[in-house]
Coordinates of C-alpha atoms and ligand atoms in Angstrom, one line a residue:
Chain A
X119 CA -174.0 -164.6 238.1
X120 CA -174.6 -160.9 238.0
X121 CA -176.0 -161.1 234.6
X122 CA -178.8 -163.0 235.6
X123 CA -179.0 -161.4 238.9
X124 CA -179.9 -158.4 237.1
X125 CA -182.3 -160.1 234.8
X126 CA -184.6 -161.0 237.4
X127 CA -184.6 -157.7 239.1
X128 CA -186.0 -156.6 235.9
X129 CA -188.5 -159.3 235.5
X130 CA -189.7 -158.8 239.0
X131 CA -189.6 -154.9 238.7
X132 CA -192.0 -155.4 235.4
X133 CA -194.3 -158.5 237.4
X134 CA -194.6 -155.5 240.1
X135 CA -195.7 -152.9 237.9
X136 CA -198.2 -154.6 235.9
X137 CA -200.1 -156.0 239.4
X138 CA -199.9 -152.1 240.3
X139 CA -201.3 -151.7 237.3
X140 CA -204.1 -154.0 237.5
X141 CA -205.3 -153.7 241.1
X142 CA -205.3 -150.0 240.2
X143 CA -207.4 -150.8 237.1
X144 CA -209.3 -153.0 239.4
X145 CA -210.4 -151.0 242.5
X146 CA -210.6 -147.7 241.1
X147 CA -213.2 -149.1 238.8
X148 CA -212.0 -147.0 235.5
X149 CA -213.6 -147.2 232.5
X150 CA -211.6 -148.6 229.8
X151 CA -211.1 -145.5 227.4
X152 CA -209.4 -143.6 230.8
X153 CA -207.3 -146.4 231.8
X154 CA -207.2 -150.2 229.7
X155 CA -206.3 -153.2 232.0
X156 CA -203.0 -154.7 230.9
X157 CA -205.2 -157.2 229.6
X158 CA -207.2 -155.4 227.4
X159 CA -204.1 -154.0 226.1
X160 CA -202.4 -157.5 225.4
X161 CA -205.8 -157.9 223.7
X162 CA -205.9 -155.1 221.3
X163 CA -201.5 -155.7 220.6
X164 CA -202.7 -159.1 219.8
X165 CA -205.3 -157.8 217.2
X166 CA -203.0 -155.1 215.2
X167 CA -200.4 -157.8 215.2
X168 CA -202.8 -160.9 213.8
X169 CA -203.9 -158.2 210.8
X170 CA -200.9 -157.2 209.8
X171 CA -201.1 -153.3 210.7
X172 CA -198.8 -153.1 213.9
X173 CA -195.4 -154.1 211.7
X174 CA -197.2 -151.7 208.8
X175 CA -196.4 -149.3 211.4
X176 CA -193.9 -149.6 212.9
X177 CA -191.9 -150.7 209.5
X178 CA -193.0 -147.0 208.8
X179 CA -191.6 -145.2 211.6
X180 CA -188.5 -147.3 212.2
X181 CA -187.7 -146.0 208.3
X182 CA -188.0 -142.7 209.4
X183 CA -186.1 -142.9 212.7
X184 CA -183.1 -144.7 210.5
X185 CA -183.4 -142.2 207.4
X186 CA -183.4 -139.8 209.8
X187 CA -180.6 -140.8 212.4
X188 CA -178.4 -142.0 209.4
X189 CA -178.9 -138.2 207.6
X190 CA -178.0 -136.3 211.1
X191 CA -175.1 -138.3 211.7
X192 CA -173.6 -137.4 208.6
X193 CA -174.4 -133.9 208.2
X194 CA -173.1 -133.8 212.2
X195 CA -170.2 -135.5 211.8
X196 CA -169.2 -133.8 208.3
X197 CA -170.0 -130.1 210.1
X198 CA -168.7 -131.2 213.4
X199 CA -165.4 -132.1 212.2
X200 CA -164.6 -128.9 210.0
X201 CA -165.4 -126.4 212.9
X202 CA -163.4 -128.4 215.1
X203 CA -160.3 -128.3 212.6
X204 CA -161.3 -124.5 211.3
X205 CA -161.7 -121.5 213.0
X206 CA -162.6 -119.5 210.5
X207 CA -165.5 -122.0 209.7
X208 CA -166.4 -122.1 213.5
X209 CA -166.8 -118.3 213.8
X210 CA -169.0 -118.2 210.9
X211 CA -171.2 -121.0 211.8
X212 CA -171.7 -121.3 215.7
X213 CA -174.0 -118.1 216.1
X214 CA -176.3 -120.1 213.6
X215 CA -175.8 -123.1 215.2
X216 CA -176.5 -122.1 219.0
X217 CA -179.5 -119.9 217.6
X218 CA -181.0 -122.5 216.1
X219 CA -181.1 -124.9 219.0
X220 CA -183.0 -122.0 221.2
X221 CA -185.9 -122.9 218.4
X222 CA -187.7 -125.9 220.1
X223 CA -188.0 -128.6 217.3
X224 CA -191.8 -129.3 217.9
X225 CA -192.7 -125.8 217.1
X226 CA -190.6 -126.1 213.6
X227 CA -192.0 -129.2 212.8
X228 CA -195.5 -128.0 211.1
X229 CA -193.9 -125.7 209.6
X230 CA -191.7 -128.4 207.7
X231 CA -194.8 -130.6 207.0
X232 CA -196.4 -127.3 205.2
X233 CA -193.1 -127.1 202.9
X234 CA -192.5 -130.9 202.5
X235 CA -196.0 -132.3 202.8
X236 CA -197.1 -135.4 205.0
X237 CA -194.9 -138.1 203.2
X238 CA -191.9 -139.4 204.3
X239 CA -190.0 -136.3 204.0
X240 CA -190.8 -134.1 206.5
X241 CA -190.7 -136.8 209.4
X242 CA -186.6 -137.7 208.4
X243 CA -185.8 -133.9 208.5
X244 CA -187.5 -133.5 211.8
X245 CA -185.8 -136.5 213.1
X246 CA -182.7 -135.5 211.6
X247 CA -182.7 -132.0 212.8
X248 CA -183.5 -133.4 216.3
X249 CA -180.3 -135.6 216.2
X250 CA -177.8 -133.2 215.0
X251 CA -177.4 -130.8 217.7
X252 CA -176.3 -133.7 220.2
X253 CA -173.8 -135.5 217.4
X254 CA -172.2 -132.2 216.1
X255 CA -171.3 -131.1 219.9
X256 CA -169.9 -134.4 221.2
X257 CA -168.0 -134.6 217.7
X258 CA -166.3 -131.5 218.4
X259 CA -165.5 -131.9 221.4
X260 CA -163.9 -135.5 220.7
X261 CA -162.1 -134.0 217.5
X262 CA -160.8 -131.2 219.8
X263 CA -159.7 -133.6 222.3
X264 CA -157.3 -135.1 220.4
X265 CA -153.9 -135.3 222.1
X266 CA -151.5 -132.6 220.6
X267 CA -148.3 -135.0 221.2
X268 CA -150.0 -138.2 218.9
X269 CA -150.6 -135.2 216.2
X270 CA -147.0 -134.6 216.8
X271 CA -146.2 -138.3 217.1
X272 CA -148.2 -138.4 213.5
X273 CA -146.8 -135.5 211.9
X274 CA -143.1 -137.1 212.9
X275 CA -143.8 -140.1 210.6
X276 CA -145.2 -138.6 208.2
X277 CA -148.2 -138.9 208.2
X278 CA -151.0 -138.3 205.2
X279 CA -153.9 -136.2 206.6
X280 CA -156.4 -139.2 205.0
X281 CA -153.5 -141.7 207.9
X282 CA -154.2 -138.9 210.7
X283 CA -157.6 -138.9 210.5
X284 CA -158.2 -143.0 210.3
X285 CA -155.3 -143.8 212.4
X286 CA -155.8 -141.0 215.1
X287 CA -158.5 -138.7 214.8
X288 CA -161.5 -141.4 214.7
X289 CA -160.4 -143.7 217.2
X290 CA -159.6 -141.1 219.3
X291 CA -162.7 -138.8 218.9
X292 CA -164.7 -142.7 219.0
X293 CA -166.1 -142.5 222.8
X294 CA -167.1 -139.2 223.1
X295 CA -168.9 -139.3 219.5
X296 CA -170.2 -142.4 220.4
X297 CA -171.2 -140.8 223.6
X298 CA -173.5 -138.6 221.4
X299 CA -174.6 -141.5 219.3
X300 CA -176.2 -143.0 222.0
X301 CA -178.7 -139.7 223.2
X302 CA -179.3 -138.9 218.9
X303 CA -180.6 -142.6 218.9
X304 CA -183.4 -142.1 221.2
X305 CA -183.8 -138.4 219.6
X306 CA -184.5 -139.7 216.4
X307 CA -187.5 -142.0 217.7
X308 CA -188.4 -138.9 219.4
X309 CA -188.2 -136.4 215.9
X310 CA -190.7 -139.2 213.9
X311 CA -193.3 -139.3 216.1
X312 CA -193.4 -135.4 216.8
X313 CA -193.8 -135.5 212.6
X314 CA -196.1 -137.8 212.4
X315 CA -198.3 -136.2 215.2
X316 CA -198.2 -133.3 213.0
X317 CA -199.1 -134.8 209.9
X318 CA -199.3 -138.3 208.7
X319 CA -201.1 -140.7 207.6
X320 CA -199.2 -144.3 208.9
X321 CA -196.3 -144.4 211.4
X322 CA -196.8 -144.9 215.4
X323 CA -197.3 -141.5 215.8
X324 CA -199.9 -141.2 213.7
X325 CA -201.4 -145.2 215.4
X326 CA -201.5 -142.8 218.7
X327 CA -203.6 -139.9 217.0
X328 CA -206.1 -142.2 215.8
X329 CA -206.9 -143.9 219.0
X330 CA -207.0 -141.1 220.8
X331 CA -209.6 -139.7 218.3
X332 CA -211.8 -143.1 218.5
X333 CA -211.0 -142.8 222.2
X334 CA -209.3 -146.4 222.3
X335 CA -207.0 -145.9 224.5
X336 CA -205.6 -149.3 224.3
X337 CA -204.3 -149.0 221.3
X338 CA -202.5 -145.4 222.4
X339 CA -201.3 -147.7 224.9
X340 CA -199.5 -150.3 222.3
X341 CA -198.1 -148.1 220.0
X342 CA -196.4 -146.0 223.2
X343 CA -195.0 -149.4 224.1
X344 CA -193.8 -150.2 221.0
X345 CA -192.5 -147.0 220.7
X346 CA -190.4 -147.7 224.1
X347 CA -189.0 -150.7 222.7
X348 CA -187.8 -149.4 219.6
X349 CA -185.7 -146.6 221.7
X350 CA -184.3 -148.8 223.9
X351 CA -183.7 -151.3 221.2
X352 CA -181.5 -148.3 219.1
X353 CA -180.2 -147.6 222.5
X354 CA -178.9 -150.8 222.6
X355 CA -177.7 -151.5 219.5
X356 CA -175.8 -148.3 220.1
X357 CA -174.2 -149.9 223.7
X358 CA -173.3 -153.0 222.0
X359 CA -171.3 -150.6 219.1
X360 CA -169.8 -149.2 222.4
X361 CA -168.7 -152.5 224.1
X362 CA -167.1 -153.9 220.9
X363 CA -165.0 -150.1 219.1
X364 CA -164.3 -149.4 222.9
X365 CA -163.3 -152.5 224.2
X366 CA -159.8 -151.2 224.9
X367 CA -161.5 -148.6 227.3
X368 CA -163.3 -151.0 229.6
X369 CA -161.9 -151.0 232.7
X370 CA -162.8 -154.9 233.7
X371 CA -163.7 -154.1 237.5
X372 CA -163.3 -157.1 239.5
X373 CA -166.6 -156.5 242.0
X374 CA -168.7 -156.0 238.3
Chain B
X12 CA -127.4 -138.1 198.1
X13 CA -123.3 -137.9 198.6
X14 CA -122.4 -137.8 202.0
X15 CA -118.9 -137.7 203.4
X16 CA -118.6 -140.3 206.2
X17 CA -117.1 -137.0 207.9
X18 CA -119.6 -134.2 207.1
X19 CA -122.3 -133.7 210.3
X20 CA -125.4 -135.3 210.1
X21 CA -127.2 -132.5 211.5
X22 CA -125.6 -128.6 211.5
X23 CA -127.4 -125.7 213.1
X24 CA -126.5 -121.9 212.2
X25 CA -127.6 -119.5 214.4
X26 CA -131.4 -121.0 215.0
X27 CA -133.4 -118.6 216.3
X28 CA -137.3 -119.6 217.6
X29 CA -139.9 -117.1 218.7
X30 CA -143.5 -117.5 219.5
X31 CA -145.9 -114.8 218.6
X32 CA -149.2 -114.6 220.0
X33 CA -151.7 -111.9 221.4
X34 CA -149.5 -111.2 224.0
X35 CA -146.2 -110.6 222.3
X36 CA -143.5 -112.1 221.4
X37 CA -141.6 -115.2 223.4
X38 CA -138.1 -115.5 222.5
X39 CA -137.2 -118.8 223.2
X40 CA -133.9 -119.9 221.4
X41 CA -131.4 -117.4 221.0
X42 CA -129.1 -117.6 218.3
X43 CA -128.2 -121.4 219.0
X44 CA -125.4 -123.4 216.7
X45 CA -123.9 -126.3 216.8
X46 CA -123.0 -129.3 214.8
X47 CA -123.8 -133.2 215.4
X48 CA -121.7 -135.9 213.7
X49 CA -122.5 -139.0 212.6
X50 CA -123.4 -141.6 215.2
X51 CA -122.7 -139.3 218.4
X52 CA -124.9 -139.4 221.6
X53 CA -125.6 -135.7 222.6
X54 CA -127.0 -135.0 225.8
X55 CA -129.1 -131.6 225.8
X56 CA -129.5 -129.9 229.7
X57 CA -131.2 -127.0 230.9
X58 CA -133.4 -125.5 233.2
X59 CA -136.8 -125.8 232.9
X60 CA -138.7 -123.8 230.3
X61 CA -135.5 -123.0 228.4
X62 CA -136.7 -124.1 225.2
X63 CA -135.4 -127.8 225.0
X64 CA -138.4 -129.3 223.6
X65 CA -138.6 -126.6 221.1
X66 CA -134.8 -127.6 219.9
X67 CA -136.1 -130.8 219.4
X68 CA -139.1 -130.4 217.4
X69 CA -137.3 -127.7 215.1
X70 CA -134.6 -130.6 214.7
X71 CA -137.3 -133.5 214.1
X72 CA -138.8 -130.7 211.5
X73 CA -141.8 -130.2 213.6
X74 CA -141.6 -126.2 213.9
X75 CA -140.3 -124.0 211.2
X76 CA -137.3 -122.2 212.9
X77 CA -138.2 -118.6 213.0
X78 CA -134.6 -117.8 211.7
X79 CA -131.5 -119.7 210.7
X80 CA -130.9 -123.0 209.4
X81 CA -130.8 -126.7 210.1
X82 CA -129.2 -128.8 207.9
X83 CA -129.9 -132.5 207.7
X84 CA -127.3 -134.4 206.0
X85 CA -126.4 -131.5 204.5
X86 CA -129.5 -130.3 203.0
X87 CA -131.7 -127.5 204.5
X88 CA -134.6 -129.0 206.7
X89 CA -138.4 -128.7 205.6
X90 CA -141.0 -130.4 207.8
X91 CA -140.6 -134.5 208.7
X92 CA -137.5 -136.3 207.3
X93 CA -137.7 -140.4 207.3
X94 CA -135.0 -142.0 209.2
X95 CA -136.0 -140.2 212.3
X96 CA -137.2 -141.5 215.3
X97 CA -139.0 -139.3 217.7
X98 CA -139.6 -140.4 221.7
X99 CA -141.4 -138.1 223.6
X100 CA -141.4 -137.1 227.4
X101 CA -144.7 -139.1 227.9
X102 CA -145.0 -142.1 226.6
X103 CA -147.7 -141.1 223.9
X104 CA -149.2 -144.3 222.9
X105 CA -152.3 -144.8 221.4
X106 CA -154.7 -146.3 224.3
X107 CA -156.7 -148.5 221.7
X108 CA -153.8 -149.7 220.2
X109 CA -151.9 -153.0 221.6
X110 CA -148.5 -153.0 222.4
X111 CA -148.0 -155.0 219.5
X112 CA -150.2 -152.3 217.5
X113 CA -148.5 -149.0 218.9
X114 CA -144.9 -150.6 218.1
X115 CA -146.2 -151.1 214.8
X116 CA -148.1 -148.2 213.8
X117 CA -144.7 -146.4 211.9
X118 CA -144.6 -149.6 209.9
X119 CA -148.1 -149.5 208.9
X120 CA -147.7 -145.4 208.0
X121 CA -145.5 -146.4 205.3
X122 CA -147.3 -149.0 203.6
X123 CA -145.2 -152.1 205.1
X124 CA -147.2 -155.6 204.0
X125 CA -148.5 -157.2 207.0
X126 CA -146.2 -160.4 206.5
X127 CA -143.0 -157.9 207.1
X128 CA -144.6 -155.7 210.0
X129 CA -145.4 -158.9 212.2
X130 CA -141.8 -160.2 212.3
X131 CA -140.0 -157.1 212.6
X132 CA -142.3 -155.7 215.6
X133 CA -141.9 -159.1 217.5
X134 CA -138.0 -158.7 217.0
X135 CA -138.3 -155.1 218.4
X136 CA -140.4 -156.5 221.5
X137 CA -138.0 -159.1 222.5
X138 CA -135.3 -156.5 222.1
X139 CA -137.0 -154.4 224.7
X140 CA -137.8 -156.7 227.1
X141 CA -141.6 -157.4 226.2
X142 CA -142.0 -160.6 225.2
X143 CA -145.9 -162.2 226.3
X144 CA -146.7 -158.2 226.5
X145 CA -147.9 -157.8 222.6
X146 CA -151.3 -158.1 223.3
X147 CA -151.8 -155.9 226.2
X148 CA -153.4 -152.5 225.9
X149 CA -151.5 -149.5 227.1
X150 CA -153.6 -149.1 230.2
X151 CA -151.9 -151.8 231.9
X152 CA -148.7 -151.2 231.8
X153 CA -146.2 -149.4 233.8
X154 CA -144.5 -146.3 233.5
X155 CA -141.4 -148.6 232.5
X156 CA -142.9 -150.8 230.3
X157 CA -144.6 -147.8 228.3
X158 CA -141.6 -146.6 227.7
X159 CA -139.9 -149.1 226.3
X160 CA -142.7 -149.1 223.9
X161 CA -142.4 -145.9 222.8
X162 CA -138.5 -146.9 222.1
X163 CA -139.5 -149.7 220.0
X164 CA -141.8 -147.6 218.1
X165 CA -139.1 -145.1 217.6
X166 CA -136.8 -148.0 216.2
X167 CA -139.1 -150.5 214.3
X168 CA -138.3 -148.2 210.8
X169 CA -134.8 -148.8 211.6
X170 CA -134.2 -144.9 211.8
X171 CA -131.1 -143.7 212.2
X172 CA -131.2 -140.6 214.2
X173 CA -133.2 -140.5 217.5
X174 CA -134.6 -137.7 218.9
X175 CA -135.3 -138.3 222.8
X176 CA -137.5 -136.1 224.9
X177 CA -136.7 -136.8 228.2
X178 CA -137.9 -140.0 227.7
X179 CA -137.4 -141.4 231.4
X180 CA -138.0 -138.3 232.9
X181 CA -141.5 -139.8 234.6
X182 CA -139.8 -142.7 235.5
X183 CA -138.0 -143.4 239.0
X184 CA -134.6 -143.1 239.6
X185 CA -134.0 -146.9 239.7
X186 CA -135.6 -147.8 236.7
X187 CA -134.3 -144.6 234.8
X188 CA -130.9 -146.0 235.0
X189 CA -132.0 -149.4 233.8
X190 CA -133.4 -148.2 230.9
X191 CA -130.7 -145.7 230.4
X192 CA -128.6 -148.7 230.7
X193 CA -131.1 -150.4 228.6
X194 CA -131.0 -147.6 225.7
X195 CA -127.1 -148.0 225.0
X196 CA -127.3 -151.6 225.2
X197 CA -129.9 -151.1 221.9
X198 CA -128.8 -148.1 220.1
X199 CA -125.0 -147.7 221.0
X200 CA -122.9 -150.9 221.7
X201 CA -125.3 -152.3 219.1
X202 CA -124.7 -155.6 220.7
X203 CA -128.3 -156.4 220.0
X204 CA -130.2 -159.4 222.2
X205 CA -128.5 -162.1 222.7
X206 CA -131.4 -164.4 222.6
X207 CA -132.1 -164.0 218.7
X208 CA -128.6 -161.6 218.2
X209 CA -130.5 -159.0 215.9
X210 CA -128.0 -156.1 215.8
X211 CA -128.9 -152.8 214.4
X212 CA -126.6 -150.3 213.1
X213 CA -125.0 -147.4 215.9
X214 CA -127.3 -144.2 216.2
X215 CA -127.4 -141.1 216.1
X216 CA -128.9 -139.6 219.4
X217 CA -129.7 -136.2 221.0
X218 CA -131.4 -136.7 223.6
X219 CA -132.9 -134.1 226.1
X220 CA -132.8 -134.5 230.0
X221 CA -132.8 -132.9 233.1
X222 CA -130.7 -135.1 235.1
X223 CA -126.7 -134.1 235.3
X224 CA -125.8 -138.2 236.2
X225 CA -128.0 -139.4 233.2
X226 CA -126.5 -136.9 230.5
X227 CA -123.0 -138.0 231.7
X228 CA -123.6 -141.9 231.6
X229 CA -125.2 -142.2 228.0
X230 CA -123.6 -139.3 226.2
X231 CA -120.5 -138.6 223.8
X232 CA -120.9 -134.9 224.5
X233 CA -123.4 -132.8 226.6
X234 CA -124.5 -129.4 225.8
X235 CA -125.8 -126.7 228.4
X236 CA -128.5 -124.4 227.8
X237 CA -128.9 -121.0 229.8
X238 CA -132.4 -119.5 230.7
X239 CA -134.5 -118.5 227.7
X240 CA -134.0 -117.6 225.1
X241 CA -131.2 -120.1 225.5
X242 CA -127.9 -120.2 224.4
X243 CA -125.5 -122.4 225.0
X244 CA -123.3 -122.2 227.7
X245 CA -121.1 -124.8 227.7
X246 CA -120.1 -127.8 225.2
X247 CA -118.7 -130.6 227.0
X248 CA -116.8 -133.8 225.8
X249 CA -117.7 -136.8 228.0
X250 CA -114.5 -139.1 227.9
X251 CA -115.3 -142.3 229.3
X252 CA -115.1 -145.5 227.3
X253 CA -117.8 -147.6 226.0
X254 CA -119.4 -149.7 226.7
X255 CA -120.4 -147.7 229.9
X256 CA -120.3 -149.6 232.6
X257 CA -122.3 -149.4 235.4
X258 CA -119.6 -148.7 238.1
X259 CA -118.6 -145.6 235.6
X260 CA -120.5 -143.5 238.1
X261 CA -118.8 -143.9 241.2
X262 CA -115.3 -142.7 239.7
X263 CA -113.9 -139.7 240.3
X264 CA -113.7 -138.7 236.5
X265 CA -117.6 -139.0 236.1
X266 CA -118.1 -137.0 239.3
X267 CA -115.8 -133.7 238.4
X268 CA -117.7 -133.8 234.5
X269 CA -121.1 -133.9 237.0
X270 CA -119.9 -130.7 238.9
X271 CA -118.6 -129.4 236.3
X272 CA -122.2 -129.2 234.3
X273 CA -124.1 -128.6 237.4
X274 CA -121.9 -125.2 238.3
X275 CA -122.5 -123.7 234.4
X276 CA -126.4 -125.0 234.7
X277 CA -125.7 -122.7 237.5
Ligands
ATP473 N1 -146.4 -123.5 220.6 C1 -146.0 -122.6 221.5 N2 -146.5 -121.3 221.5 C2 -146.1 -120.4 222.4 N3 -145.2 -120.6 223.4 C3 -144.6 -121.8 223.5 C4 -145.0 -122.9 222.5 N4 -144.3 -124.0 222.8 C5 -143.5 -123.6 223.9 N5 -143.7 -122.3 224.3 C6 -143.0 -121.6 225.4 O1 -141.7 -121.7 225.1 C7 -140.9 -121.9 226.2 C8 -140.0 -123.0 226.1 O2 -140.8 -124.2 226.0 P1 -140.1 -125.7 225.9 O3 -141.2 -126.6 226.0 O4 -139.3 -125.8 224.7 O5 -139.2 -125.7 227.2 P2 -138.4 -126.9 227.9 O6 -137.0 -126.5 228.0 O7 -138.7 -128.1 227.1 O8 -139.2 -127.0 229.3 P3 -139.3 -128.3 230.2 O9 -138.0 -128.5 230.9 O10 -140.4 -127.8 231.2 O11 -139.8 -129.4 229.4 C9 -141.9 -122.0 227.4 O12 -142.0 -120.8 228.0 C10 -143.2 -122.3 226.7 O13 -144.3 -121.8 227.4
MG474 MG1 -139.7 -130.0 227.5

């Protein structure tokens, strides 16, 4: 009942914005390289799907974003969990690591498209730069807030440190690390595209450059769309991961 | 391993404990010995900040004694022994783990096959009181409930020392003394559940607690802890018969042993 509630909300919401849209498209009298009717922009989403080159796309950056969000998770996660467990380790890493997230990631990116060149490369180590900040914080502070009684609880049965950290340290480190998960997800999208605006010859990012150059703004207008649903789709996918590993933290609420 | 049925499961020699830090040194236990024999309840009292819950973890091989020895069925202590069962002043369960899951979990540690774990933890949850409960997550159960998971954990590997943290300490007064009550029915009389008549063997118990009536009830034998670093000031033998029964507590008997610990906790 809710469920569906909120669906139409949404539908509505979206109906709402698009007449906005229009009427604004329609009585302001734009020309169609400042601001493409929703029309003209189904039009031109219609075209670049029919040939083929929308999925080319989009097949390129979503490689990136996963290459990229897979590589950050693991270099967070492995890093993450060794300064949480060891201080020595933390001491000598965290000046780096807090230095290096004053350096705003657009401003690095050329630079790693001059070393690695316009391929493939570049754009998975911007995105994964961009996710490993948010991952390595939220695994530390999970590993950290491990209760020191189930270590003891542990310990007291003898437990392997390969049992402690399957049987307590990732299930209980799971919801803020997931927490973290969820915000390098939409980073990642976030990372490609900054890469391929800097260099590239296929991806999204590069789909916006080129109609901004031919002045077709339409098609800036479908690749920023599709764009938006491939975040919110990872965001999602992300939730779902949530609602099934976290299931024994959902507090079923009776008034939803 | 040769053990006389008469030699103490557990001896301490002059245990001493100290915690260093930045700001010094914290004695906490004093040169502390005693001796623990096979299958006795001791009750462990003191006030508050003493250094109880350190006595228990150096005896559950938790934390290295900073001097003097433990001996555990005759041989010196190092680290975690098997055949151990630890209950700790909260109930520390796992949230994501069912009841059925948490009661388990010592099971699974030691490499049980699933086909052994599933009986054995369904025997421990009737014996506790939990049956329809194995599927519920920690979250919604009482303070009660909780604990008497925690107890099954501590007993599902068939252990036989416990270790007992003042495990109803969160719990009120009514239900404390049903699961007191509870707690010899299991791990003293041994007279197991009389709806599937599982019977384990008697254990060996120290429990800590800060309750005077408590200590008295369940235990063979209660010992008094000053202020820290504690010693022990007083050893007492708790004559009543078993099994205790519940109007044990409004003799006269039980009530002088009561005044008598409360006057040396001072
Ligand atoms: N790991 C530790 N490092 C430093 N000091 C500690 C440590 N563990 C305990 N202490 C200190 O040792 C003293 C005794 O602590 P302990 O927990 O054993 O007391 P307790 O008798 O169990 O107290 P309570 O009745 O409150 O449970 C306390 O002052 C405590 O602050
Ligand atoms: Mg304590």
């Amino acid at each position: 009942m809710k469920d569906t509630q909120r669906v139409i909300f949404v539908i509505v919401s979206l109906l709402g914005m698009l007449l906005l849209w229009q009427l604004i498209v329609w009585t302001a009298d734009l020309p169609a390289f400042v601001l493409p009717s929703p029309g003209n922009v189904a039009r031109r989403f219609m075209q670049i799907l029919e040939d083929g080159s929308l999925l080319r796309h989009l097949g390129v950056t979503l490689f990136e974003v996963l290459l990229g969000l897979s590589l950050g998770l693991i270099l967070a996660t492995l890093t993450g969990y060794l300064l949480a467990k060891s201080r020595p380790v933390e001491r000598f890493l965290a000046p780096y690591i807090v230095a290096s997230q004053s350096v705003p990631m657009v401003a690095v990116a050329p630079l790693l498209v001059i070393w690695l060149g316009p391929g493939l490369l570049s754009k998975v180590l911007i995105a994964a730069l961009i996710v490993f900040f948010p991952v390595l914080i939220n695994t530390i502070v999970g590993v950290r807030a491990v209760p020191e009684d189930l270590y003891a609880l542990m310990r007291s049965l003898q437990a392997t440190r390969w049992q402690i950290l399957r049987h307590l340290e990732v299930p209980a480190a799971m919801p803020v690390f997931l927490g973290g998960l969820r915000v390098g997800a939409t980073l990642a999208v976030i990372g490609a595209v900054v890469g391929e605006f800097v260099g590239a010859d296929r991806g999204l990012g590069f789909l916006i450059n080129v109609g901004r150059g031919m002045y077709d703004t339409a098609l800036v207008f479908v690749a920023v769309f599709v764009l938006v649903a491939l975040a919110l789709a990872l965001y999602g996918l992300v939730v779902a991961l949530e609602n099934h590993l976290l299931a024994w933290q959902r507090r079923e609420t009776k008034d939803g | 391993m040769t053990l006389s049925k008469n030699e103490p499961i557990l001896s301490v020699k002059d245990l001493q404990v100290t915690f260093s830090d930045a700001n010094g040194d914290l004695q906490v236990l004093n040169p502390l010995s005693f001796t623990v024999e096979r299958q006795e309840f001791v009750g462990v009292l003191g006030p508050s900040g003493c250094g109880k819950s350190t006595l228990l973890r150096v005896l559950g091989g938790l934390l290295a004694p900073t001097d003097g020895e433990v001996l555990f069925r005759g041989e010196a202590l190092q680290g975690p022994r098997r055949g151990v069962g630890f209950v700790f002043q909260n109930a520390n369960l796992m949230p994501w783990r069912t009841v059925f899951a948490n009661i388990a979990l010592p099971l699974e540690l030691q490499g049980a096959p699933d086909s052994e774990i599933a009986p054995r933890v369904h025997e421990l949850i009737e014996l506790v009181g939990l049956q329809g409960f194995a599927d519920w997550l920690p979250r919604d159960l009482s303070g009660g409930m909780a604990q008497r998971v925690a107890i099954a954990r501590a007993l599902v590997h068939d252990p036989d020392v416990l270790l007992l943290d003042e495990p109803f300490g969160a719990l009120d007064a009514l239900t404390r003394e049903q699961m007191g009550a509870e707690l010899l029915r299991i791990a003293i009389d041994a007279r197991g559940n009389a709806r599937n008549g599982s019977r384990m063997e008697r254990k060996t118990i120290i429990m800590v607690t800060h309750a005077i009536d408590e200590a008295v009830y369940l235990a063979d034998r209660v010992l008094v802890l000053g202020p820290r670093p504690a010693t022990i000031r007083l050893d007492v033998s708790v004559d009543l018969p078993r099994p205790r029964e519940e109007s044990l507590r409004y003799t006269p008997h039980f009530g002088a042993l009561a005044q008598h610990l409360r006057v040396a906790i001072g």
